[in-house]
Short mmCIF file of C-alpha atoms in Angstrom, two decimals:
data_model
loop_
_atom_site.label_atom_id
_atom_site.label_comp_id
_atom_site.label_asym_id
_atom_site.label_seq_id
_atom_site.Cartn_x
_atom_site.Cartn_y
_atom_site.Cartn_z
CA UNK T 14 0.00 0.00 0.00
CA UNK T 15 1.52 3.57 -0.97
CA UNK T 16 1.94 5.84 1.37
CA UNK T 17 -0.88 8.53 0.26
CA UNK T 18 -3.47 5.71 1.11
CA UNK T 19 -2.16 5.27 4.68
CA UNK T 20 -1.93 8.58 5.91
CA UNK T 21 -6.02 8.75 4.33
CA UNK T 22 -6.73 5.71 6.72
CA UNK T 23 -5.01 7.51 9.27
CA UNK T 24 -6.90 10.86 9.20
CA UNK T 25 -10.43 8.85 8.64
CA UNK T 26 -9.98 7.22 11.41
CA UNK T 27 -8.91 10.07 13.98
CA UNK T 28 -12.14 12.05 12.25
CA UNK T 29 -14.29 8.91 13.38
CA UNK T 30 -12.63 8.96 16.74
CA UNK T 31 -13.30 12.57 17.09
CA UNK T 32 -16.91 12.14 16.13
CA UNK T 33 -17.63 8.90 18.48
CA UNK T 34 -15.96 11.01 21.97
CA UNK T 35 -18.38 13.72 20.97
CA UNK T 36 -21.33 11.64 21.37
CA UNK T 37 -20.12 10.29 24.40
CA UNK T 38 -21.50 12.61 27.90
CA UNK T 39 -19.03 13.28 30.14
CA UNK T 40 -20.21 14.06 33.68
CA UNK T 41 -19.61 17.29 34.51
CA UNK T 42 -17.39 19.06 36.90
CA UNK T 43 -18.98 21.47 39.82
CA UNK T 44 -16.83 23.24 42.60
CA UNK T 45 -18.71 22.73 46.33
CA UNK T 46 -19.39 26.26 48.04
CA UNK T 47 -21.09 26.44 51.38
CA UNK T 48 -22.42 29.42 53.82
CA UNK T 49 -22.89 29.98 57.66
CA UNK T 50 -25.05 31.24 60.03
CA UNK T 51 -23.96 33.11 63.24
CA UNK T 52 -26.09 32.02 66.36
CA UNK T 53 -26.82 34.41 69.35
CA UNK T 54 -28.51 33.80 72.50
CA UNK T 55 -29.04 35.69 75.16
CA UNK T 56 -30.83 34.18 78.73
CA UNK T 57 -32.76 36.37 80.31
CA UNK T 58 -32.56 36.90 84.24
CA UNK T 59 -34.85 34.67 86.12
CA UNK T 60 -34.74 34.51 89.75
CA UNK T 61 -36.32 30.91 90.87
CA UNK T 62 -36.08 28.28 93.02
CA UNK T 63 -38.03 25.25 93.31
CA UNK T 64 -38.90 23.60 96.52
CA UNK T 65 -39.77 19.93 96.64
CA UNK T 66 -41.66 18.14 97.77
CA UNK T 67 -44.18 20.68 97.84
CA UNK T 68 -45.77 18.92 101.12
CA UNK T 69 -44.80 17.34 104.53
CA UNK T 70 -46.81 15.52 107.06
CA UNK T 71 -46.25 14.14 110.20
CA UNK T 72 -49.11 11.89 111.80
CA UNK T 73 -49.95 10.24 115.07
CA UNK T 74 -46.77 11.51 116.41
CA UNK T 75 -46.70 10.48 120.53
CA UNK T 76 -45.39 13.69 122.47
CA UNK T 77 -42.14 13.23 123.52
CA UNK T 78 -41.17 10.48 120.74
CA UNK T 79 -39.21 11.06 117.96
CA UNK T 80 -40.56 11.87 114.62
CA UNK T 81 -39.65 11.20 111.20
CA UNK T 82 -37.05 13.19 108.89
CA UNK T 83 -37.27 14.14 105.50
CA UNK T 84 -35.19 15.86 103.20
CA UNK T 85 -36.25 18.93 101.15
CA UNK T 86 -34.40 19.54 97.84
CA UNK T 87 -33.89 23.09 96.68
CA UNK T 88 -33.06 23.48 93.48
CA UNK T 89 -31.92 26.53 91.61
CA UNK T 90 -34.60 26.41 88.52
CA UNK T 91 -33.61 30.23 87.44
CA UNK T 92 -30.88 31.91 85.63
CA UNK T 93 -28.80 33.83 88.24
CA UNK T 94 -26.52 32.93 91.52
CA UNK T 95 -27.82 33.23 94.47
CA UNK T 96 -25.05 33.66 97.65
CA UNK T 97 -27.96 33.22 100.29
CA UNK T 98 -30.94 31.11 101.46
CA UNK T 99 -32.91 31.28 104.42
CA UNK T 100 -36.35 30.43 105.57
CA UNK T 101 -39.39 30.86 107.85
CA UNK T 102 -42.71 29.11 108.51
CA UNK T 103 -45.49 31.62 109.17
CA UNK T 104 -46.23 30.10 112.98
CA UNK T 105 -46.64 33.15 114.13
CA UNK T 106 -49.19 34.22 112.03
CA UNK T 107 -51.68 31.55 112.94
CA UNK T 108 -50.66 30.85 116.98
CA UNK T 109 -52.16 34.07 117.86
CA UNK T 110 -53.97 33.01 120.62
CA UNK T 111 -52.30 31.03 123.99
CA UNK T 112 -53.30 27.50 123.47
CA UNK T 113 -51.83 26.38 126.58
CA UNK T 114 -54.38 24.45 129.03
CA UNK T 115 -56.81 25.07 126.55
CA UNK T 116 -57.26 21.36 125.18
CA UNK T 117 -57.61 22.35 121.40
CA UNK T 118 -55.08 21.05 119.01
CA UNK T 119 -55.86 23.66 116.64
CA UNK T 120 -54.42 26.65 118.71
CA UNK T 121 -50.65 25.02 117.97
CA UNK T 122 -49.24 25.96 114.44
CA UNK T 123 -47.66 22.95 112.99
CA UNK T 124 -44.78 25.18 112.25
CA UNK T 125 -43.93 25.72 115.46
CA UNK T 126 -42.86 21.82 115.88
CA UNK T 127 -40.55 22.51 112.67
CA UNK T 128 -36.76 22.10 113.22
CA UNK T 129 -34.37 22.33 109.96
CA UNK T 130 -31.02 20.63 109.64
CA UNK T 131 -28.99 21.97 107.01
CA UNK T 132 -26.94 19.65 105.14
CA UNK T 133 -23.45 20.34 105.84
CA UNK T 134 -23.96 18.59 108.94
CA UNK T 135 -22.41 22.00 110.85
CA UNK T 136 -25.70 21.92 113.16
CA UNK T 137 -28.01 19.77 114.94
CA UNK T 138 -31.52 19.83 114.43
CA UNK T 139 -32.94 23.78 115.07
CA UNK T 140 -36.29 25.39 115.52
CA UNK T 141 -37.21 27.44 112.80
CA UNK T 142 -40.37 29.72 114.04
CA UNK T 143 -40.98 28.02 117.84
CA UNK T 144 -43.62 30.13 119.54
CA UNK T 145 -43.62 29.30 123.33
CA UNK T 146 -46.58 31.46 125.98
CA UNK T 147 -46.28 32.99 129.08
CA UNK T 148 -48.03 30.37 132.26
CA UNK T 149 -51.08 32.11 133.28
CA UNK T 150 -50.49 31.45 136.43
CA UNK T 151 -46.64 31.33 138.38
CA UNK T 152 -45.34 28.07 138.95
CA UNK T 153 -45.48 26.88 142.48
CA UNK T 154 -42.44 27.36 144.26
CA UNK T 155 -40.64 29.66 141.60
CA UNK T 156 -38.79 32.63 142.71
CA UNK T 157 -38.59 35.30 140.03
CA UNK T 158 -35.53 37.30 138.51
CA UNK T 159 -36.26 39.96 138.18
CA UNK T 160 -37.98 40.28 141.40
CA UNK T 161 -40.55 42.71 139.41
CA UNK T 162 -41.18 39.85 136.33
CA UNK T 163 -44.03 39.86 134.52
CA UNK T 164 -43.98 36.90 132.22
CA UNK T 165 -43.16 33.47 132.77
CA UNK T 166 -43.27 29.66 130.87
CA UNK T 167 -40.93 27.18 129.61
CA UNK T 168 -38.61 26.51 126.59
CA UNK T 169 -39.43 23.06 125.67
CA UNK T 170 -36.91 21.19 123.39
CA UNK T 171 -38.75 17.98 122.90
CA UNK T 172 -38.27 15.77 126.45
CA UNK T 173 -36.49 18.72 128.30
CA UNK T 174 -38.55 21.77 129.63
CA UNK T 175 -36.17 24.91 131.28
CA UNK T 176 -38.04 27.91 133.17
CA UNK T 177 -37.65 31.54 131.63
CA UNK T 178 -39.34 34.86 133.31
CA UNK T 179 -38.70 38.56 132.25
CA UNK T 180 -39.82 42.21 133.69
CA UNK T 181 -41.19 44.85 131.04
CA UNK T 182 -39.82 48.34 129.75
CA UNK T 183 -40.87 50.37 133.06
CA UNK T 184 -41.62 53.33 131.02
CA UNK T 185 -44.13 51.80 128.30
CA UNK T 186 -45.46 48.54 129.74
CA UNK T 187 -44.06 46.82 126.85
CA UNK T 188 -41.34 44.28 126.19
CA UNK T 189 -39.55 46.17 124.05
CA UNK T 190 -36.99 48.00 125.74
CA UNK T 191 -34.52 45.68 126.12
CA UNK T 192 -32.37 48.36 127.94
CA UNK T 193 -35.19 48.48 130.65
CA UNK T 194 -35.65 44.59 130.73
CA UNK T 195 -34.19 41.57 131.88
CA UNK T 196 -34.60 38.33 130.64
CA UNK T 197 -33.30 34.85 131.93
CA UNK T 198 -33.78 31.17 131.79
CA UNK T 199 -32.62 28.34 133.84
CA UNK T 200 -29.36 26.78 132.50
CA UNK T 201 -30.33 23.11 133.30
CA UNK T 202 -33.78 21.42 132.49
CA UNK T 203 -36.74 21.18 135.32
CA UNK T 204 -36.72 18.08 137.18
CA UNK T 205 -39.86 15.88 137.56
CA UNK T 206 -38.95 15.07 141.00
CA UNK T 207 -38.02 17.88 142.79
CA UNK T 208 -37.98 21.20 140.47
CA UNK T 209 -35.86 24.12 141.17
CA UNK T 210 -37.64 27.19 140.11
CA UNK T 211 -35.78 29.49 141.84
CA UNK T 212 -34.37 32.14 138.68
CA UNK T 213 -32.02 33.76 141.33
CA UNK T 214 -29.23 30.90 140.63
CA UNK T 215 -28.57 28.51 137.69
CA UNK T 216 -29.44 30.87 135.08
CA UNK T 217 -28.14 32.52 131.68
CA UNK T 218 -29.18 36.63 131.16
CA UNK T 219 -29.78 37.43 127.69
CA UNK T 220 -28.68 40.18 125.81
CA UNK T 221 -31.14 42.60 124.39
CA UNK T 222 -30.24 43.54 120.45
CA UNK T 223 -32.84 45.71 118.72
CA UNK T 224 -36.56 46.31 118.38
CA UNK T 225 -39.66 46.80 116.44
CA UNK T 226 -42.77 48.20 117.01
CA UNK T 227 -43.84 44.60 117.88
CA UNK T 228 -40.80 42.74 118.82
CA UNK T 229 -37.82 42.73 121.29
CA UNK T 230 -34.79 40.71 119.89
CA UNK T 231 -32.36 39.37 122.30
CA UNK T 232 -29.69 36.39 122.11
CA UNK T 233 -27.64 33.96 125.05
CA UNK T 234 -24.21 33.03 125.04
CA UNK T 235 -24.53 29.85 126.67
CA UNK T 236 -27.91 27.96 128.34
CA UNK T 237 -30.48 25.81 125.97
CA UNK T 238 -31.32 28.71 123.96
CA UNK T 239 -27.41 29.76 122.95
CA UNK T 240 -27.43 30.71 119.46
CA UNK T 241 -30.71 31.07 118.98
CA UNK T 242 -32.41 34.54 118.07
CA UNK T 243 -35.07 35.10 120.49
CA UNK T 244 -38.39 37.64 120.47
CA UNK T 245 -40.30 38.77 122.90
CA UNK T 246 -43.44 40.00 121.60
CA UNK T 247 -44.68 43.83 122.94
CA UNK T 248 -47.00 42.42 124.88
CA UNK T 249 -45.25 40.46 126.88
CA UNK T 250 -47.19 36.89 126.22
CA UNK T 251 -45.42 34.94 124.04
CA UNK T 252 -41.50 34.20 122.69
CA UNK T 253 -40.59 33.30 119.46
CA UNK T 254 -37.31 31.04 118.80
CA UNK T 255 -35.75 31.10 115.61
CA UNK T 256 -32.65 30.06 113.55
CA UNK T 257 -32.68 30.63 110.17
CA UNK T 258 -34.92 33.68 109.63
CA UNK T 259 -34.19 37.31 107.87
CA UNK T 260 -37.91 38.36 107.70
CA UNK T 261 -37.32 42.18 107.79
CA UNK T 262 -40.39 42.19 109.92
CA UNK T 263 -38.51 41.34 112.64
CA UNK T 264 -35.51 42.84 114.54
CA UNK T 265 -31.86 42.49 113.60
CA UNK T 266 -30.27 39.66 115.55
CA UNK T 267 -26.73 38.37 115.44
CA UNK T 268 -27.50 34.75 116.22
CA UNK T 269 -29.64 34.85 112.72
CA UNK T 270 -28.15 32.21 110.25
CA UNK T 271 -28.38 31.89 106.24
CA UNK T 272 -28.77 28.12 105.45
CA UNK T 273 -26.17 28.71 103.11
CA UNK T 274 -23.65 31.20 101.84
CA UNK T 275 -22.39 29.71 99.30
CA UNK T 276 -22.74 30.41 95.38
CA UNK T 277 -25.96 28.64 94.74
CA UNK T 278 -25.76 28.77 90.98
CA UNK T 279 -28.53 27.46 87.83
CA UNK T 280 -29.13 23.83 88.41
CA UNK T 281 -27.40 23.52 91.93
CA UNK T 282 -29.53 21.61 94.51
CA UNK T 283 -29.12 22.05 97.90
CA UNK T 284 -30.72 19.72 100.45
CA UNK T 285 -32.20 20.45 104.30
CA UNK T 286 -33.33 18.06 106.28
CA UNK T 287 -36.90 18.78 108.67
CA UNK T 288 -38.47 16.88 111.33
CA UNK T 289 -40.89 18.72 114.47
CA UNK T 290 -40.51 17.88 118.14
CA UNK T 291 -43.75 17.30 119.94
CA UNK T 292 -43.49 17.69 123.53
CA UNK T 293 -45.62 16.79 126.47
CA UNK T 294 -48.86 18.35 127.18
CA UNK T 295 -49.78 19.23 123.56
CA UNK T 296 -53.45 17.94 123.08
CA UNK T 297 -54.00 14.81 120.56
CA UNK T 298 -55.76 15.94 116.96
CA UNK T 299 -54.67 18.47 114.29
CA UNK T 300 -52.76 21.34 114.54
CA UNK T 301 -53.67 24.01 112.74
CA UNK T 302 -50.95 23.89 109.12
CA UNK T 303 -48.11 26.49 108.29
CA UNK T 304 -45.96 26.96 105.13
CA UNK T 305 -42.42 27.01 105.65
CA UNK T 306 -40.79 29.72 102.97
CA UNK T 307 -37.51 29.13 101.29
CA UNK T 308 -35.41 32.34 100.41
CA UNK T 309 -33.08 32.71 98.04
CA UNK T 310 -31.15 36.38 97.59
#
């Protein structure tokens, strides 16, 4: 074969290649590209705490017998820190009337039984709102200190019962000048068998701290109500004995405690435990309830 035929073969077949790759589809080629999105969120302030269980109940409790303890979770459901909690059950807004030697259960506020723990173990078992009444009448055989007192009654931590008496502010007829006053309890408890009632020996003097318009706050060093904030109402009639409350209703008092100082932050729990001490001499039936308040600031 010459060489003019060849190089025809040649270019007739590179034409027919040409024509069959342009029939052929070739997938084609696309670069990738994305975008974004910037996300913001702001939380607003929420200042909450949640408190369970949302009820507590003690039954057939026999004076002078311990009672059950339960635990109380409270749990930061807000937004913010809190750096303090505290709390108070409303006893003395519903034991407004002396219910001793009356024989009705529903004179006592439930509250008044209430004791909180906290749960760093630092204290024992403490009254939260204890509302305790002047004795109508003196007790036999007591001796009074002050010679001039004008109230009288007992402190009664569960089994134990101690003997307190104070005078009133000379000037007003009230018990609320503490610089006028003096107020004392018996350092030991009363014996059943032979009672010593005399206040001039083996007792602790408070010391007087501020005052309301309705309460006298005063506090002890030492004796079975050391540590304790304690008010003496204007009248004269009652006490109150309480731990852990900063109700601005009431007096400044340095025994006052916060359950906790601590950051409390979102989602922290923090955990009190509550029981009540019935003692002797309370009638059998229902108390009249309370609600015990939780604070956070």
């Amino acid at each position: 074969m010459d060489k003019m035929k060849i190089e025809n073969i040649l270019i007739i077949s590179f034409i027919l290649a040409l024509s069959i790759l342009s029939l052929v589809n070739f997938p084609s080629i696309q670069a990738a590209t994305n975008d974004t999105v910037v996300i913001h969120v702001n939380v607003s302030l929420l200042s909450e705490i949640t408190v369970t269980p949302e009820m507590l109940e003690w039954l057939n409790i026999v004076p002078g017998t311990p009672a059950a303890e339960y635990s109380v979770d409270i749990k930061n459901t807000g937004s913010t820190n809190f750096t303090k909690l505290w709390a108070t059950v409303n006893s003395f807004a519903t034991e407004t009337t002396n219910p001793l030697g009356k024989g009705n259960p529903l004179l006592y506020a439930a509250g008044s039984f209430l004791l909180l723990k906290n749960e760093t173990g630092e204290d024992a078992f403490r009254f939260v709102n204890r509302m305790e009444w002047n004795e109508t009448e003196m007790p036999t055989y007591m001796v009074p200190n002050p010679s001039d007192a004008v109230s009288w009654g007992y402190f009664r931590n569960f089994t134990d019962i101690y003997l307190w008496n104070f005078n009133d502010s000379a000037t007003a007829g009230e018990c609320l000048n503490g610089t006028e006053m003096q107020f004392r309890i018996k350092t030991t408890p009363e014996s059943i068998v032979l009672p010593n009632r005399d206040m001039t020996v083996g007792t602790v003097a408070a010391t007087f701290e501020a005052n309301t318009t309705e309460w006298s706050a005063w506090s002890f060093s030492s004796g079975p109500l050391a540590g304790y904030c304690v008010y003496i109402y204007k009248d004269c009639q009652k006490i109150m004995v309480a731990q852990w409350d900063y109700n601005q209703t009431l007096p400044a008092c340095s025994s006052r405690k916060y359950i906790t100082q601590e950051f409390f932050m979102p989602n922290m729990i923090h955990t009190v435990n509550l029981t009540v001490y019935i003692p002797r001499g309370v009638p059998y039936g229902n108390t009249t309830s309370n609600i015990l308040t939780i604070v956070a600031e």
